[in-house]
CSV table of C-alpha atoms in Angstrom, one decimal:
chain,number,residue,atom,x,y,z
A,70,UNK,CA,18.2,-17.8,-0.1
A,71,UNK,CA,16.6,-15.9,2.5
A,72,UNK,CA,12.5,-15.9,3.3
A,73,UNK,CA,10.7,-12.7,3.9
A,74,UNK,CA,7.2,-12.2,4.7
A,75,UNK,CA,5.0,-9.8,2.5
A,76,UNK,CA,2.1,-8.4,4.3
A,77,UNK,CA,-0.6,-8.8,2.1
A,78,UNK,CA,-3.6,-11.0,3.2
A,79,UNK,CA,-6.2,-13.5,1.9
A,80,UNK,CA,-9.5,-14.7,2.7
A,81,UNK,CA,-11.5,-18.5,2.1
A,82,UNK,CA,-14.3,-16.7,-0.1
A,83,UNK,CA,-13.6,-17.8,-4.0
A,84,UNK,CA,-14.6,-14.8,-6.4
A,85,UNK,CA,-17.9,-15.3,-8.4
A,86,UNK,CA,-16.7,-13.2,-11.0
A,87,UNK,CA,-13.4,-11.2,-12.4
A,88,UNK,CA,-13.9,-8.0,-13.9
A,89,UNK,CA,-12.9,-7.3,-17.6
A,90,UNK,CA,-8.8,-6.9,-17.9
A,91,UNK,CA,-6.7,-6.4,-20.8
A,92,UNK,CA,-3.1,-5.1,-20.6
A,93,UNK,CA,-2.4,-1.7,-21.6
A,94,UNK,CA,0.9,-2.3,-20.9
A,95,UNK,CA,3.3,-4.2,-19.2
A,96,UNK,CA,2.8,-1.7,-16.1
A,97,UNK,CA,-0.6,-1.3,-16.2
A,98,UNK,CA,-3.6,-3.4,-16.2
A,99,UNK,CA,-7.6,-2.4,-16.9
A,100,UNK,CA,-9.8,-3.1,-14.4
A,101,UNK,CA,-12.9,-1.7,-13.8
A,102,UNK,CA,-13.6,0.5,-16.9
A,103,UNK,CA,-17.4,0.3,-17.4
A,104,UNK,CA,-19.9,1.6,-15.2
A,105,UNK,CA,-21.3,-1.8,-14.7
A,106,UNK,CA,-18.1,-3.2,-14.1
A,107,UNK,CA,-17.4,-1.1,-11.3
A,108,UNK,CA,-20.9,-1.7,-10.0
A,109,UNK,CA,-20.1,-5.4,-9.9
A,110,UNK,CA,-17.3,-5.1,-8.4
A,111,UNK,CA,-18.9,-3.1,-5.6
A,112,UNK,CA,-21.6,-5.5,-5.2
A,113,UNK,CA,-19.0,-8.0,-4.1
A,114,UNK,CA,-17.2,-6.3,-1.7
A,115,UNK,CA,-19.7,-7.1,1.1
A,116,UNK,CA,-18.8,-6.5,4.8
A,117,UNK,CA,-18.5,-10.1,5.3
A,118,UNK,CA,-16.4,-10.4,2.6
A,119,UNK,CA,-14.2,-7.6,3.9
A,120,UNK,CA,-13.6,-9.1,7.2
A,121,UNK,CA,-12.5,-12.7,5.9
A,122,UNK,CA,-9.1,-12.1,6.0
A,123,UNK,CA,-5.9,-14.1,6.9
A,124,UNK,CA,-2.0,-13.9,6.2
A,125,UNK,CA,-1.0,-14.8,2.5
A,126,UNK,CA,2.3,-16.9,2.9
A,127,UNK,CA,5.7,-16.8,2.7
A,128,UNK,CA,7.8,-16.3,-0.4
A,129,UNK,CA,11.4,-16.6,-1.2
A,130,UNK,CA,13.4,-13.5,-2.4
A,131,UNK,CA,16.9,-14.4,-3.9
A,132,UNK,CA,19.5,-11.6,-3.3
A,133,UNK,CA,20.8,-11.6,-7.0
A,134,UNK,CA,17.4,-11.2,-8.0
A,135,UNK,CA,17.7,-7.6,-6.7
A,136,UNK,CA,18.5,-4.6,-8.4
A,137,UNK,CA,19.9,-1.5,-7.2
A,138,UNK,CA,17.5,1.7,-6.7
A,139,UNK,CA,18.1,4.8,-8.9
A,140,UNK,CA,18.4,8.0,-7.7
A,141,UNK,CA,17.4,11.9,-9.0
A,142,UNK,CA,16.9,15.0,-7.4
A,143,UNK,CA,14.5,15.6,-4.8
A,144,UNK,CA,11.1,15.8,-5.4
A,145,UNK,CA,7.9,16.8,-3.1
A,146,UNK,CA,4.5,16.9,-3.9
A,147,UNK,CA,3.6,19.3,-0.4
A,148,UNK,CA,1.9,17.9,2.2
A,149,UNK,CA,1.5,18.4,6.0
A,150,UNK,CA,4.6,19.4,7.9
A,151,UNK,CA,5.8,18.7,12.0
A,152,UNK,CA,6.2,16.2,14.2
A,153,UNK,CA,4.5,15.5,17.6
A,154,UNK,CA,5.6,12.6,19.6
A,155,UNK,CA,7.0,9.4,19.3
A,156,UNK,CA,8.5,6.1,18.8
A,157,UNK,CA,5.2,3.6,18.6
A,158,UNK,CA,5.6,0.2,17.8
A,159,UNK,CA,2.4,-0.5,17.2
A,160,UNK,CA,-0.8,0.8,18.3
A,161,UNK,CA,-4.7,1.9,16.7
A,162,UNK,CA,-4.7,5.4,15.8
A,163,UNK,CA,-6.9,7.5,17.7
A,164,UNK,CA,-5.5,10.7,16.9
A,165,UNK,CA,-7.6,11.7,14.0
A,166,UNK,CA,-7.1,14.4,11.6
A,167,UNK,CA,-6.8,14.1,7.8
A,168,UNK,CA,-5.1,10.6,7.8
A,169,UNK,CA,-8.1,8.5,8.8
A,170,UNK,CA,-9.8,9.6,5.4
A,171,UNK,CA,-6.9,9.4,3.2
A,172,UNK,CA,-5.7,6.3,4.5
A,173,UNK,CA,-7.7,2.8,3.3
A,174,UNK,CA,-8.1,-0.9,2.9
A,175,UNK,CA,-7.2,-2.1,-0.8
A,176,UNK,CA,-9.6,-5.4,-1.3
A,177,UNK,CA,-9.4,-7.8,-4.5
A,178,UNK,CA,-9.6,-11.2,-6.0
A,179,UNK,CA,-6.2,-13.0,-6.0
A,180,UNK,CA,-5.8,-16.8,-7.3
A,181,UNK,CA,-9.6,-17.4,-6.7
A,182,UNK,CA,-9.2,-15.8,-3.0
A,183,UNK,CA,-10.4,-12.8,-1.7
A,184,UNK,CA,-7.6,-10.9,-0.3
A,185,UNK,CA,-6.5,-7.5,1.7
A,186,UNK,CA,-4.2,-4.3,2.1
A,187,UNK,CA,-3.7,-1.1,2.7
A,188,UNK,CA,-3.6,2.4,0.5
A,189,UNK,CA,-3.7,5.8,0.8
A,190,UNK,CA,-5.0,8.6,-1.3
A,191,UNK,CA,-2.4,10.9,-2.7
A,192,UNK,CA,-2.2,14.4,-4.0
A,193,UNK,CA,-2.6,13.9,-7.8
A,194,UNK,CA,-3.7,15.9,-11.4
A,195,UNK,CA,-6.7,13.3,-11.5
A,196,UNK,CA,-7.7,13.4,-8.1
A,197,UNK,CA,-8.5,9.9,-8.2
A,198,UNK,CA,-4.8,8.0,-7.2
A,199,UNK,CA,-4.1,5.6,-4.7
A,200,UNK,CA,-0.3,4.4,-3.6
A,201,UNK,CA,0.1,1.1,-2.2
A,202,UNK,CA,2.5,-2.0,-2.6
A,203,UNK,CA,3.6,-3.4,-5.3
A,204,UNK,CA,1.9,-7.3,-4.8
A,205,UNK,CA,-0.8,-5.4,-3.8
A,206,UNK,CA,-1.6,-4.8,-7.5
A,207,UNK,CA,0.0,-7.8,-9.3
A,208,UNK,CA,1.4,-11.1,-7.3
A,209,UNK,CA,2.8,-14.4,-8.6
A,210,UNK,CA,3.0,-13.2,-12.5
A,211,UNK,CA,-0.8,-11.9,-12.2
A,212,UNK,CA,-2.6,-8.3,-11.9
A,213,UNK,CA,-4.7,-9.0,-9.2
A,214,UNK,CA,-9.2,-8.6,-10.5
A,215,UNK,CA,-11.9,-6.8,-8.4
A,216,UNK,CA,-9.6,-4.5,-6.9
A,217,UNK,CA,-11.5,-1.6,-5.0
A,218,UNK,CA,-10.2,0.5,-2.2
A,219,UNK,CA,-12.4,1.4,1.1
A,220,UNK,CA,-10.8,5.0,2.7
A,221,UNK,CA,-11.9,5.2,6.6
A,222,UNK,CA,-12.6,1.5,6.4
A,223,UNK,CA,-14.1,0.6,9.8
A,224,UNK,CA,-15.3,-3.5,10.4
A,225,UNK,CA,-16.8,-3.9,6.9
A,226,UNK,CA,-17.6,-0.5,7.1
A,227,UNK,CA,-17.5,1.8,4.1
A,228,UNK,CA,-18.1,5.5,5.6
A,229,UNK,CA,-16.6,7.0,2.7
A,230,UNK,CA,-17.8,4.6,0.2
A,231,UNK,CA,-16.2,1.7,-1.9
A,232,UNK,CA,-14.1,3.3,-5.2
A,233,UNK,CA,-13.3,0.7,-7.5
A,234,UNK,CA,-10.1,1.0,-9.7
A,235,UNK,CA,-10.3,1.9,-13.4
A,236,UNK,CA,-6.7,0.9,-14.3
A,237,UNK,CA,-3.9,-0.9,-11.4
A,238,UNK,CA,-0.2,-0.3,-12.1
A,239,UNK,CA,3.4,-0.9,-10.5
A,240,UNK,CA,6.8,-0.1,-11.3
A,241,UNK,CA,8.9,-2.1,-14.1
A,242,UNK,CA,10.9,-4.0,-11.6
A,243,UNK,CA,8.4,-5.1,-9.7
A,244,UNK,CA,6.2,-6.1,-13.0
A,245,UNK,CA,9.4,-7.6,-14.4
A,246,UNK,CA,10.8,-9.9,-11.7
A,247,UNK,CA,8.9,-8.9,-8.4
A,248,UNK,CA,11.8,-7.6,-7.3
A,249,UNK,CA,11.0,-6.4,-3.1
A,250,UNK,CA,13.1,-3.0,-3.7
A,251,UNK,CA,10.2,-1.7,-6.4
A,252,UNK,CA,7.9,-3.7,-4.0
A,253,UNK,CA,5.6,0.0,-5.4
A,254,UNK,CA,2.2,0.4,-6.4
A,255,UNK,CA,-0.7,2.2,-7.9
A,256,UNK,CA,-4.5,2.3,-8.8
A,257,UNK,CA,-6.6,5.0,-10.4
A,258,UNK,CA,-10.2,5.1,-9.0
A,259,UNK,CA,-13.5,5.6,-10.4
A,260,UNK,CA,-15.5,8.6,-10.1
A,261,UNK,CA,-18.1,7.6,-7.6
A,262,UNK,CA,-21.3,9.8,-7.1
A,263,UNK,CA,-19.9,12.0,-9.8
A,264,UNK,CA,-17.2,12.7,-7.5
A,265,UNK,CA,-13.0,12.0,-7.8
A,266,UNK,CA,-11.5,10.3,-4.7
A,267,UNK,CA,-9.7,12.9,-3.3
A,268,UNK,CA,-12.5,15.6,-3.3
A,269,UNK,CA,-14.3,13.4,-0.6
A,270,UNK,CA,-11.2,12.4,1.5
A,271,UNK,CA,-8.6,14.6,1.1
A,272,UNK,CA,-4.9,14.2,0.0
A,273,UNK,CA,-1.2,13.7,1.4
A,274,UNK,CA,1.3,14.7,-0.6
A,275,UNK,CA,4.1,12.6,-1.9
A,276,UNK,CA,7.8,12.8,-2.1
A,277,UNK,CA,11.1,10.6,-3.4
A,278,UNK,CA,14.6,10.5,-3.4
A,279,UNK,CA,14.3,12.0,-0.1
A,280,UNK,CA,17.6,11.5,3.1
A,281,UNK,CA,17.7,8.3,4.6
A,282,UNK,CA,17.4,7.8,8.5
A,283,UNK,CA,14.5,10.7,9.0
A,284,UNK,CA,11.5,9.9,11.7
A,285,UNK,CA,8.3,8.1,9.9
A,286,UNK,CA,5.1,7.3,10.7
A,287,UNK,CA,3.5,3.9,8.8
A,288,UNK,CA,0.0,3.2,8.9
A,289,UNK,CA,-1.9,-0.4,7.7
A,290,UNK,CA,-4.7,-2.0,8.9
A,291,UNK,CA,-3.1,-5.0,10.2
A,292,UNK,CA,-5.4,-8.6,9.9
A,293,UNK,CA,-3.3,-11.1,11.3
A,294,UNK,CA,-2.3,-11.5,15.3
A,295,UNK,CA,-2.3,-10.0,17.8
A,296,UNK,CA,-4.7,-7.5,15.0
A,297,UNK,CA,-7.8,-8.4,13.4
A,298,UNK,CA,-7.9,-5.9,10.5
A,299,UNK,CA,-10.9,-3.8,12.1
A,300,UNK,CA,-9.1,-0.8,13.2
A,301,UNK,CA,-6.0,1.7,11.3
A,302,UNK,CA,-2.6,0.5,12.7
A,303,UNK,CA,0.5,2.9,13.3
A,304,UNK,CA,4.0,3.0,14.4
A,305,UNK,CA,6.4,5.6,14.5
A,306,UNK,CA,10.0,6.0,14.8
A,307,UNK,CA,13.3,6.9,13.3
A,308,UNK,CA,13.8,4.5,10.3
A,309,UNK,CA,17.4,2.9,9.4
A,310,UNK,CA,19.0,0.6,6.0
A,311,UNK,CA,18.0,-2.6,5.0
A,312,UNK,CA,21.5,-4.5,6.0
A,313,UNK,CA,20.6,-7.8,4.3
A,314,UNK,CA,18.9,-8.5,1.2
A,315,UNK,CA,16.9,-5.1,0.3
A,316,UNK,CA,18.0,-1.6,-0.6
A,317,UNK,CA,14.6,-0.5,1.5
A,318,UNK,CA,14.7,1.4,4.8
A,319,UNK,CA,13.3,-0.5,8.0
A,320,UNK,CA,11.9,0.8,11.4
A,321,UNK,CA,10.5,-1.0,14.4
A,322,UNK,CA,7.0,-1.9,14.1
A,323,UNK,CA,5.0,-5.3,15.3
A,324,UNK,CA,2.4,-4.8,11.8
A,325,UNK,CA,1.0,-7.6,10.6
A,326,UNK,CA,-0.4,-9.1,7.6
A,327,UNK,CA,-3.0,-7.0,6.1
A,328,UNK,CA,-1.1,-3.4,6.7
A,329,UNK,CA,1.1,-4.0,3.1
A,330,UNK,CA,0.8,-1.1,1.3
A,331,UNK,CA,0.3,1.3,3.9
A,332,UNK,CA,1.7,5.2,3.8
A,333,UNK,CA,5.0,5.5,5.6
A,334,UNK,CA,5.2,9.2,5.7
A,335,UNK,CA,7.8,12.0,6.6
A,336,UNK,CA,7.1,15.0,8.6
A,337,UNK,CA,3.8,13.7,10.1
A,338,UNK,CA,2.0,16.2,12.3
A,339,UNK,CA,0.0,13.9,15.0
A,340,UNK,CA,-2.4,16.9,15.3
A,341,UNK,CA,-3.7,17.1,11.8
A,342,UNK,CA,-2.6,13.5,10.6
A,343,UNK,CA,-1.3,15.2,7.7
A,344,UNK,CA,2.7,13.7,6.2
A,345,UNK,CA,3.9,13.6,2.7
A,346,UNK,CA,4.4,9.9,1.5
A,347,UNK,CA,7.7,8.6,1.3
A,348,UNK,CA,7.4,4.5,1.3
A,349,UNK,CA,4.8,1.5,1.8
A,350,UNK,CA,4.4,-0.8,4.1
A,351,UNK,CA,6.4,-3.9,1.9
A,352,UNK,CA,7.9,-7.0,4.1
A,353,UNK,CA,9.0,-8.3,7.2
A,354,UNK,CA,11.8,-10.7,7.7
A,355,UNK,CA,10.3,-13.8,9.3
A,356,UNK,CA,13.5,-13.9,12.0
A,357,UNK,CA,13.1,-10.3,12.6
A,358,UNK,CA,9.0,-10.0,13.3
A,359,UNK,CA,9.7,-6.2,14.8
A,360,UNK,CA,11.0,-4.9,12.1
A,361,UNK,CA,8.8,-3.6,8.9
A,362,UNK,CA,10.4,-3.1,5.7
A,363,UNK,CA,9.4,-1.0,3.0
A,364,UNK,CA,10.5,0.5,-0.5
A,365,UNK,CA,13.2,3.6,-1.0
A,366,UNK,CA,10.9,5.5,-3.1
A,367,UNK,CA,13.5,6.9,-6.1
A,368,UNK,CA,13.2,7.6,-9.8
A,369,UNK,CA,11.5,4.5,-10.3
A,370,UNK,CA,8.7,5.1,-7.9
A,371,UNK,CA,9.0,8.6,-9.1
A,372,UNK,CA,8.5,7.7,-12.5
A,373,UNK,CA,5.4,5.6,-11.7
A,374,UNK,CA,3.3,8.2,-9.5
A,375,UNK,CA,3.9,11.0,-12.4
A,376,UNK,CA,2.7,8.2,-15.1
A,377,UNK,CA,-0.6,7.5,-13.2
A,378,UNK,CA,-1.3,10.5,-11.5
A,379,UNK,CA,-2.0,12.1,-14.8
A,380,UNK,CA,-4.2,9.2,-16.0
């Protein structure tokens, strides 16, 4: 049995509250569904609250716990196309464009802690969907409570505003068994100010069962050293097979803790910080510590972003 890291992140504070959950199904879990609810769970995402975070830890990953990833035709919901410069290993993004309103920090409550990732706001029929990681929605057999996502977060800073999710889902697998190559998630937001998600921050599109071995960009806001989870986090190069335990695709990048669910995306354009989303920030192998992981984002992941975008 081999350890991997997942890049999710916790903080000391314990939540005062959980907001009201009942399973809708095994995918999907009710979060904030009343207006007070989501008011609530707003309240508690202070800035303080937001910066307290450190790495979640270690958990084991058995290889026969690992199913393969199905495959379909290729699908793309259009985003930005072009390419500008790269690799990057690891760097803040001060490039601008459309990216650093899409892209977010996902905050909520898990095992009593307050805890971190990353998202990004997708192209979608509700206007209101967010892609992230898998165990950034549900970790350990649990749907994570108080989940709310923070688009342009700056240092506890909520520019854009705080959207709090309505319903949190993931794929089957990952529900199932946690299994790292579904490691793929999804939240639909609340309206806030009368207004969907994407109608403030803009969109990237989305694609899956896309070639293997293309250039990518990921983005995260990385919490743990030699980051400290106040600035967006990229890298950039051409991405290659898991050869050990995953079916997922890799590619060089120092990210830490924090930057899980993060937008890998194909066809960036640097200029307008416009891609179409192809994988997630997922794991690191903790003998590797260059190398991020995420999901190959098939019929499964597929599947899941048709289900919820429609919500």
């Amino acid at each position: 049995m081999r350890r991997i890291l997942v890049l999710a992140v916790t903080g000391l504070a314990v939540a005062a509250f959980a907001t009201p959950a009942q399973a809708e199904s095994a995918t999907t879990h009710r979060a904030a569904t009343t207006a007070d609810a989501a008011r609530a769970v707003t309240a508690f995402w202070t800035p303080e609250r937001m910066r307290s975070a450190k790495p979640l830890d270690l958990i084991n990953v058995a290889p026969k716990a690992l199913k393969d990833v199905a495959r379909g035709l290729p699908a793309v919901v259009p985003g930005g196309v072009g390419i500008q410069s790269f690799p990057n290993g690891g760097a803040a993004w001060t490039g601008g464009g459309a990216v650093v309103n899409t892209a977010g920090r996902v905050f909520f409550t898990y095992q009593g802690r307050t805890a971190s990732c990353s998202g990004n706001a997708v192209t979608s029929a509700n206007k209101s969907t967010v892609i992230t990681a898998g165990h950034c929605v549900k970790l350990g057999g649990a749907f994570h409570t108080n989940w709310a996502f923070v688009p342009a977060y700056n240092n506890g800073n909520a520019p854009l505003g705080t959207w709090t999710a309505k319903s949190t889902h993931a794929t089957p697998q990952w529900v199932a068994s946690e299994d790292i190559n579904f490691d793929v998630g999804a939240a639909v937001v609340n309206q806030l100010g009368g207004k969907s998600l994407t109608d403030v921050t803009g969109s990237q599109g989305i694609a899956f069962n896309q070639a293997r071995g293309q250039n990518m960009y990921s983005f995260g806001w990385s919490a743990a050293a030699p980051y400290d989870g106040t600035k967006m986090i990229y890298c950039s190069g051409t991405v290659f097979n898991d050869f050990l335990l995953s079916k997922g695709i890799g590619m060089t990048c120092n990210q830490t803790g924090g930057s899980s669910g993060g937008p890998w995306f194909l066809n960036f354009n640097e200029a307008a910080g416009t891609g179409t989303l192809n994988s997630v920030n997922s794991f690191k192998y903790n003998f590797f510590a260059n190398w991020m992981f995420g999901p190959y984002f098939g019929t499964d992941a597929q599947n899941l972003y048709n289900s919820v975008q429609g919500a």
